[in-house]
Short mmCIF file of C-alpha atoms in Angstrom, two decimals:
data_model
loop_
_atom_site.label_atom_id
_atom_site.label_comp_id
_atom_site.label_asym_id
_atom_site.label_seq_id
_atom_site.Cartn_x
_atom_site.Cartn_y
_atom_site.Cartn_z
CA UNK A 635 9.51 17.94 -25.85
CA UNK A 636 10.12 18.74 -21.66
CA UNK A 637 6.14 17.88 -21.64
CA UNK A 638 6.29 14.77 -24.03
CA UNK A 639 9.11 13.67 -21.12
CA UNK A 640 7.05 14.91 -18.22
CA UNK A 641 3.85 13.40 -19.28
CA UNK A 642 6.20 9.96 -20.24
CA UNK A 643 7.66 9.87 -16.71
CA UNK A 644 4.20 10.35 -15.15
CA UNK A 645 2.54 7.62 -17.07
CA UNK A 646 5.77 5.12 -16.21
CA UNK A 647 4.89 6.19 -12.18
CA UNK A 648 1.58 6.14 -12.74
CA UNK A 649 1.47 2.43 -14.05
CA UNK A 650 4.11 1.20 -11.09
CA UNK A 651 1.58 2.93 -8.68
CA UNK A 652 -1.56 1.24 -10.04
CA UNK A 653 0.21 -2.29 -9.90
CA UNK A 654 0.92 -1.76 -6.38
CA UNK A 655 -2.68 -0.12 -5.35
CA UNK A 656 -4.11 -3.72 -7.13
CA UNK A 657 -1.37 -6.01 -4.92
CA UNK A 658 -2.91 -4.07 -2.09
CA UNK A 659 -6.65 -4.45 -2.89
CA UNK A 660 -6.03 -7.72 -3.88
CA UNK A 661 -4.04 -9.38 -1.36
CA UNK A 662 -1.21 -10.22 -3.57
CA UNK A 663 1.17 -7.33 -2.92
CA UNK A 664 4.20 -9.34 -4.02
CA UNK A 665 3.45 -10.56 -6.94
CA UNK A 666 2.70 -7.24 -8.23
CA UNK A 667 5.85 -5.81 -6.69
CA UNK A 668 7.86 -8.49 -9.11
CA UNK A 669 5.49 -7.74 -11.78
CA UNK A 670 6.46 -3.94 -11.57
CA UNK A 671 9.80 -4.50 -11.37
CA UNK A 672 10.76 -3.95 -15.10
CA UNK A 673 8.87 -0.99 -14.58
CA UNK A 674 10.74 0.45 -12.46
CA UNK A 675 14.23 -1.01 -13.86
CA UNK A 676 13.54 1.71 -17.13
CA UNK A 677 12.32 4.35 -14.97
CA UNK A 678 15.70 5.62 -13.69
CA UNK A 679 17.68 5.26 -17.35
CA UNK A 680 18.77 7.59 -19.62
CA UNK A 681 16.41 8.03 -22.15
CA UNK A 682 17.88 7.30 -25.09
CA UNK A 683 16.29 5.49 -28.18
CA UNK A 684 17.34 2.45 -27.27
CA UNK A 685 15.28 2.88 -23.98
CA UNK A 686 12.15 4.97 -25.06
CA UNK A 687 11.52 1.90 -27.99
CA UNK A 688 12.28 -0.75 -25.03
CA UNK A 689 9.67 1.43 -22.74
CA UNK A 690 6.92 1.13 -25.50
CA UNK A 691 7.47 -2.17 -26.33
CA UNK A 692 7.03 -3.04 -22.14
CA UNK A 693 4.04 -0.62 -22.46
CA UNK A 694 2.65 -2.04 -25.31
CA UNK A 695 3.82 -6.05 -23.69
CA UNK A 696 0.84 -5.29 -20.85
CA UNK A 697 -1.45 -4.32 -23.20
CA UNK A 698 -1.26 -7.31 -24.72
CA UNK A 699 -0.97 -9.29 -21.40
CA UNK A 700 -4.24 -7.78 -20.12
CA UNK A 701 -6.44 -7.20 -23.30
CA UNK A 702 -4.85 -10.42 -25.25
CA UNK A 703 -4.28 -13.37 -23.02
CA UNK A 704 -6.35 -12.68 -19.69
CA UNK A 705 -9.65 -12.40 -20.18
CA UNK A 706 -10.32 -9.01 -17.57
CA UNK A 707 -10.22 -6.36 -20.27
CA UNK A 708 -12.11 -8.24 -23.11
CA UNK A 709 -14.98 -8.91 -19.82
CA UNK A 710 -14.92 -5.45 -19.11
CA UNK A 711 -15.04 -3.99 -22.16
CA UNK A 712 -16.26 -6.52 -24.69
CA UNK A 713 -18.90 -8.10 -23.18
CA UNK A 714 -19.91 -5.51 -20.86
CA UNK A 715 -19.38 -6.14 -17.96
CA UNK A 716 -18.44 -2.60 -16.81
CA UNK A 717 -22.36 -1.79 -17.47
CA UNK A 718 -23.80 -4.94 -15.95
CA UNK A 719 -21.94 -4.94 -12.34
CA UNK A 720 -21.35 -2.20 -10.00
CA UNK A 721 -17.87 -3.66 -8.56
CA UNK A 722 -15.31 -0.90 -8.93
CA UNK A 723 -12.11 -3.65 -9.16
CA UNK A 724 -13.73 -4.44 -13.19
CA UNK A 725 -12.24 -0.99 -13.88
CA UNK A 726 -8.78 -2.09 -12.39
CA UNK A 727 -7.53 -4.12 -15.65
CA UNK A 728 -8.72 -1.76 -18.37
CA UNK A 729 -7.25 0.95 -16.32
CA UNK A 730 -3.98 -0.36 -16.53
CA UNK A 731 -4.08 -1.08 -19.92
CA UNK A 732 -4.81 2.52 -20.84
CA UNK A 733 -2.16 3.76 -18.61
CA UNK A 734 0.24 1.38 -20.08
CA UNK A 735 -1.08 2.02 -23.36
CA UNK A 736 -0.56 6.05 -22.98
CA UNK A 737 2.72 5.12 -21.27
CA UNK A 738 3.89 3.30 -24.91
CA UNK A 739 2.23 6.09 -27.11
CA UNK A 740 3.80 9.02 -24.92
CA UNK A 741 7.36 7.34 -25.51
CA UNK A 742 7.24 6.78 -28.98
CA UNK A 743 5.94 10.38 -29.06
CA UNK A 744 9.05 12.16 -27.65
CA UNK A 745 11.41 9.78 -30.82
CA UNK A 746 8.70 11.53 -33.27
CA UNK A 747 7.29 14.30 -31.58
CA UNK A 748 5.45 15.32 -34.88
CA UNK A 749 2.88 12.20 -34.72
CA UNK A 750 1.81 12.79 -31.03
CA UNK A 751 -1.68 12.56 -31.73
CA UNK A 752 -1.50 9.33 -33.74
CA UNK A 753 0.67 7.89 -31.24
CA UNK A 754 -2.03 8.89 -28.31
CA UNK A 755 -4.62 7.78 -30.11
CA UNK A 756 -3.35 4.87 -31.40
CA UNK A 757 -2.42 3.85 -27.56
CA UNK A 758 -6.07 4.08 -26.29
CA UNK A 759 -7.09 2.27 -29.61
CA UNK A 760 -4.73 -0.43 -28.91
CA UNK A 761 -6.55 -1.87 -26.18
CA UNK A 762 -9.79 -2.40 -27.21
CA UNK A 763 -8.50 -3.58 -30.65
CA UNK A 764 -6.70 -6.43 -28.59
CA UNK A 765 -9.57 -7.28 -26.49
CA UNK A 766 -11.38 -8.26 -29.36
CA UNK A 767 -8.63 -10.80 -29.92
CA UNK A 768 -8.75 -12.46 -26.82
CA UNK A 769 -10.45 -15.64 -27.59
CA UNK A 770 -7.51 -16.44 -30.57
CA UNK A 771 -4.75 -15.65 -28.45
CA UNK A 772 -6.23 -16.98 -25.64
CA UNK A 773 -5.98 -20.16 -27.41
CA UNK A 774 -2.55 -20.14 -27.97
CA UNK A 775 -1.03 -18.85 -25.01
CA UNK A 776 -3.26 -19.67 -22.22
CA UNK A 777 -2.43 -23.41 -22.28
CA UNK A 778 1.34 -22.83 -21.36
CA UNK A 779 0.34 -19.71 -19.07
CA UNK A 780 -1.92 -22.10 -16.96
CA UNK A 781 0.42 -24.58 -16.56
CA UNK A 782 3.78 -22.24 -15.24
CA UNK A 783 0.53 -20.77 -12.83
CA UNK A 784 0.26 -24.20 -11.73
CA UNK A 785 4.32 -24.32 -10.83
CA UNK A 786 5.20 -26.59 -14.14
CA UNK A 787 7.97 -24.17 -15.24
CA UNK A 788 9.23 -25.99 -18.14
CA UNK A 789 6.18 -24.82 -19.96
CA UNK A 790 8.11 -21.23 -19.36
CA UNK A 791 10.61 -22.18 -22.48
CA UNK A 792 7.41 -21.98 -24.61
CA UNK A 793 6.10 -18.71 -22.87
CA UNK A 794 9.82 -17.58 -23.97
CA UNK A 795 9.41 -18.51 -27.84
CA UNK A 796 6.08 -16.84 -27.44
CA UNK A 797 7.27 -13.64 -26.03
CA UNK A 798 9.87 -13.26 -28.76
CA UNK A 799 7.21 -13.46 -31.41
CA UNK A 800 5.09 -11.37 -30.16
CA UNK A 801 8.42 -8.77 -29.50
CA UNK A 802 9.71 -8.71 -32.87
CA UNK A 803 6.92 -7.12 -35.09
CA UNK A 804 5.95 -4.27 -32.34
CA UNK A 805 9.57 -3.63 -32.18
CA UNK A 806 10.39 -3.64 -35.91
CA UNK A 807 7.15 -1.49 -36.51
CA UNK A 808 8.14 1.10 -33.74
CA UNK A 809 11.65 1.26 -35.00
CA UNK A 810 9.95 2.49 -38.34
CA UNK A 811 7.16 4.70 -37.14
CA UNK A 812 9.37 6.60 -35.26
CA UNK A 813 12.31 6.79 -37.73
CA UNK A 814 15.03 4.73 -35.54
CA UNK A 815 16.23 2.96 -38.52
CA UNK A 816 19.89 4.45 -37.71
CA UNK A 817 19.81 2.71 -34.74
CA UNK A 818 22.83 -0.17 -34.83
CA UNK A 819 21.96 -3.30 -33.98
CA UNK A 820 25.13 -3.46 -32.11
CA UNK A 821 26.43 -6.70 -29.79
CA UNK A 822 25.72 -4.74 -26.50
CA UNK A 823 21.98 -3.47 -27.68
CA UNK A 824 20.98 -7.03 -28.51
CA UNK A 825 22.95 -7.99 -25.05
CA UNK A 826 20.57 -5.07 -22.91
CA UNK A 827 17.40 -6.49 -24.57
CA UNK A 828 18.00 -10.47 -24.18
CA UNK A 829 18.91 -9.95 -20.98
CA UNK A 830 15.90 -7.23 -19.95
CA UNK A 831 13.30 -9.42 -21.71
CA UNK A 832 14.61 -12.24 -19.52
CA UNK A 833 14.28 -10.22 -16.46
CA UNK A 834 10.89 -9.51 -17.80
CA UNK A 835 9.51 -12.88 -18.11
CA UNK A 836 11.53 -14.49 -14.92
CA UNK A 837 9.55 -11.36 -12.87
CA UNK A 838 6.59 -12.27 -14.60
CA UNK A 839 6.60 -15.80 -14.41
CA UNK A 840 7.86 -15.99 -10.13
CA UNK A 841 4.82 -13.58 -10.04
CA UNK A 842 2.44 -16.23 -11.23
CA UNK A 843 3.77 -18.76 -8.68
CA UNK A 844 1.20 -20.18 -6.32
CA UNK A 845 3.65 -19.83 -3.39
CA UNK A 846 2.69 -16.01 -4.13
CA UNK A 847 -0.50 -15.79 -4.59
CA UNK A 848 -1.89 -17.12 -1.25
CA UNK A 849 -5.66 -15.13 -2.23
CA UNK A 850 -5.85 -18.02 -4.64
CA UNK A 851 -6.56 -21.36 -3.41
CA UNK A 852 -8.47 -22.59 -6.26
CA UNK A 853 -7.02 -23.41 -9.17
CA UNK A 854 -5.31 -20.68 -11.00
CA UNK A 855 -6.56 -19.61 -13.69
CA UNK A 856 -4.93 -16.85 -16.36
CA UNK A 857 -6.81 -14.31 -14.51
CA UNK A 858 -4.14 -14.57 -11.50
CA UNK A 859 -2.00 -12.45 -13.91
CA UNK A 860 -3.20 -8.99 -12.22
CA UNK A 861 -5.71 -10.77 -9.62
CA UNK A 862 -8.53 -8.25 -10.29
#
């Protein structure tokens, strides 16, 4: 269990760091210091089960960001673009999806220490199984994710009916993987996650603002999410 938490800890670091290193190389420093920021909020908390499922569910939230919505992962990976170009920043996006991935797996690992190796592999599996549903998703979410990139933030009230969706089932399905069905849903646990998944998508959204992403003159497009 101490290495389950040691490994969980590194992987939560190690994700905050590569956001940063990507804000450096890509001359958009801020917005990935806002986009880390939920990050970071967990890091420091007790790690109870209401905070390991809220970690994977985070984890598993960039997976889906970078394999399911922007295109950089399902490039890299799916069409090939790993093996067809010899610029390192392609390996930036799929990167962070592992480590994110791992970063999920590893804390649903220390609630059912048991399934560790399911949990690992099903965190690496997670993000090329997502890739491959970029195009759908794409579809649906892009629309509203280009328009809050191009500072029309109403279109953010959609992003939040979409983020709730897409919350629920993960959720649901780690609370029964893992065996967290005693956990209440009490008034203050559905106050901590309201109120952290609107932290999440206000960091994410400013983060996406032009005003912060000066490396981008032309028009944004969803790939502005990690600027790769």
């Amino acid at each position: 269990m101490k290495h389950l938490n040691l490994f969980e800890r590194a992987a939560g670091f190690a994700a905050i760091a590569w956001l940063l290193l990507v804000g450096i190389i890509s001359n958009t420093l801020l917005h990935h210091v806002l986009h880390a920021l939920p990050l970071a909020l967990l890091l420091p908390l007790a790690r109870t089960r209401a905070v390991r499922l809220t970690a994977a569910l985070v984890g598993y939230i960039w997976v889906f960001m970078l394999s399911a919505i922007t295109p950089m992962v399902y490039d890299s990976l799916v069409r090939g673009y790993l093996l067809k170009t010899d610029n390192p920043d392609m390996w930036l996006a799929p990167a962070m999806s592992l480590i994110a991935g791992a970063w999920a797996s590893l804390n649903l690992a220390a609630l059912r220490p048991r399934g560790t190796k399911w949990f690992i592999a099903g965190g690496i599996l997670l993000t090329p199984a997502l890739a491959l549903l970029y195009p759908a998703v794409h579809a649906l979410a892009g629309f509203p994710l280009e328009r809050v990139m191009e500072g029309r933030l109403l279109w953010a009230l959609l992003l939040v009916f979409e983020l709730a969706i897409v919350l629920i089932g993960p959720w649901y399905l780690f609370v029964r993987i893992t065996g967290s069905r005693e956990l209440q849903c009490t008034k203050r646990l559905v106050a901590w996650q309201v109120l952290f998944w609107l932290f999440f998508l206000a960091c994410m959204v400013t983060g996406l603002l032009p005003a912060l992403n000066p490396a981008t003159s032309a028009p944004l497009k969803p790939i502005a999410l990690m600027e790769f």
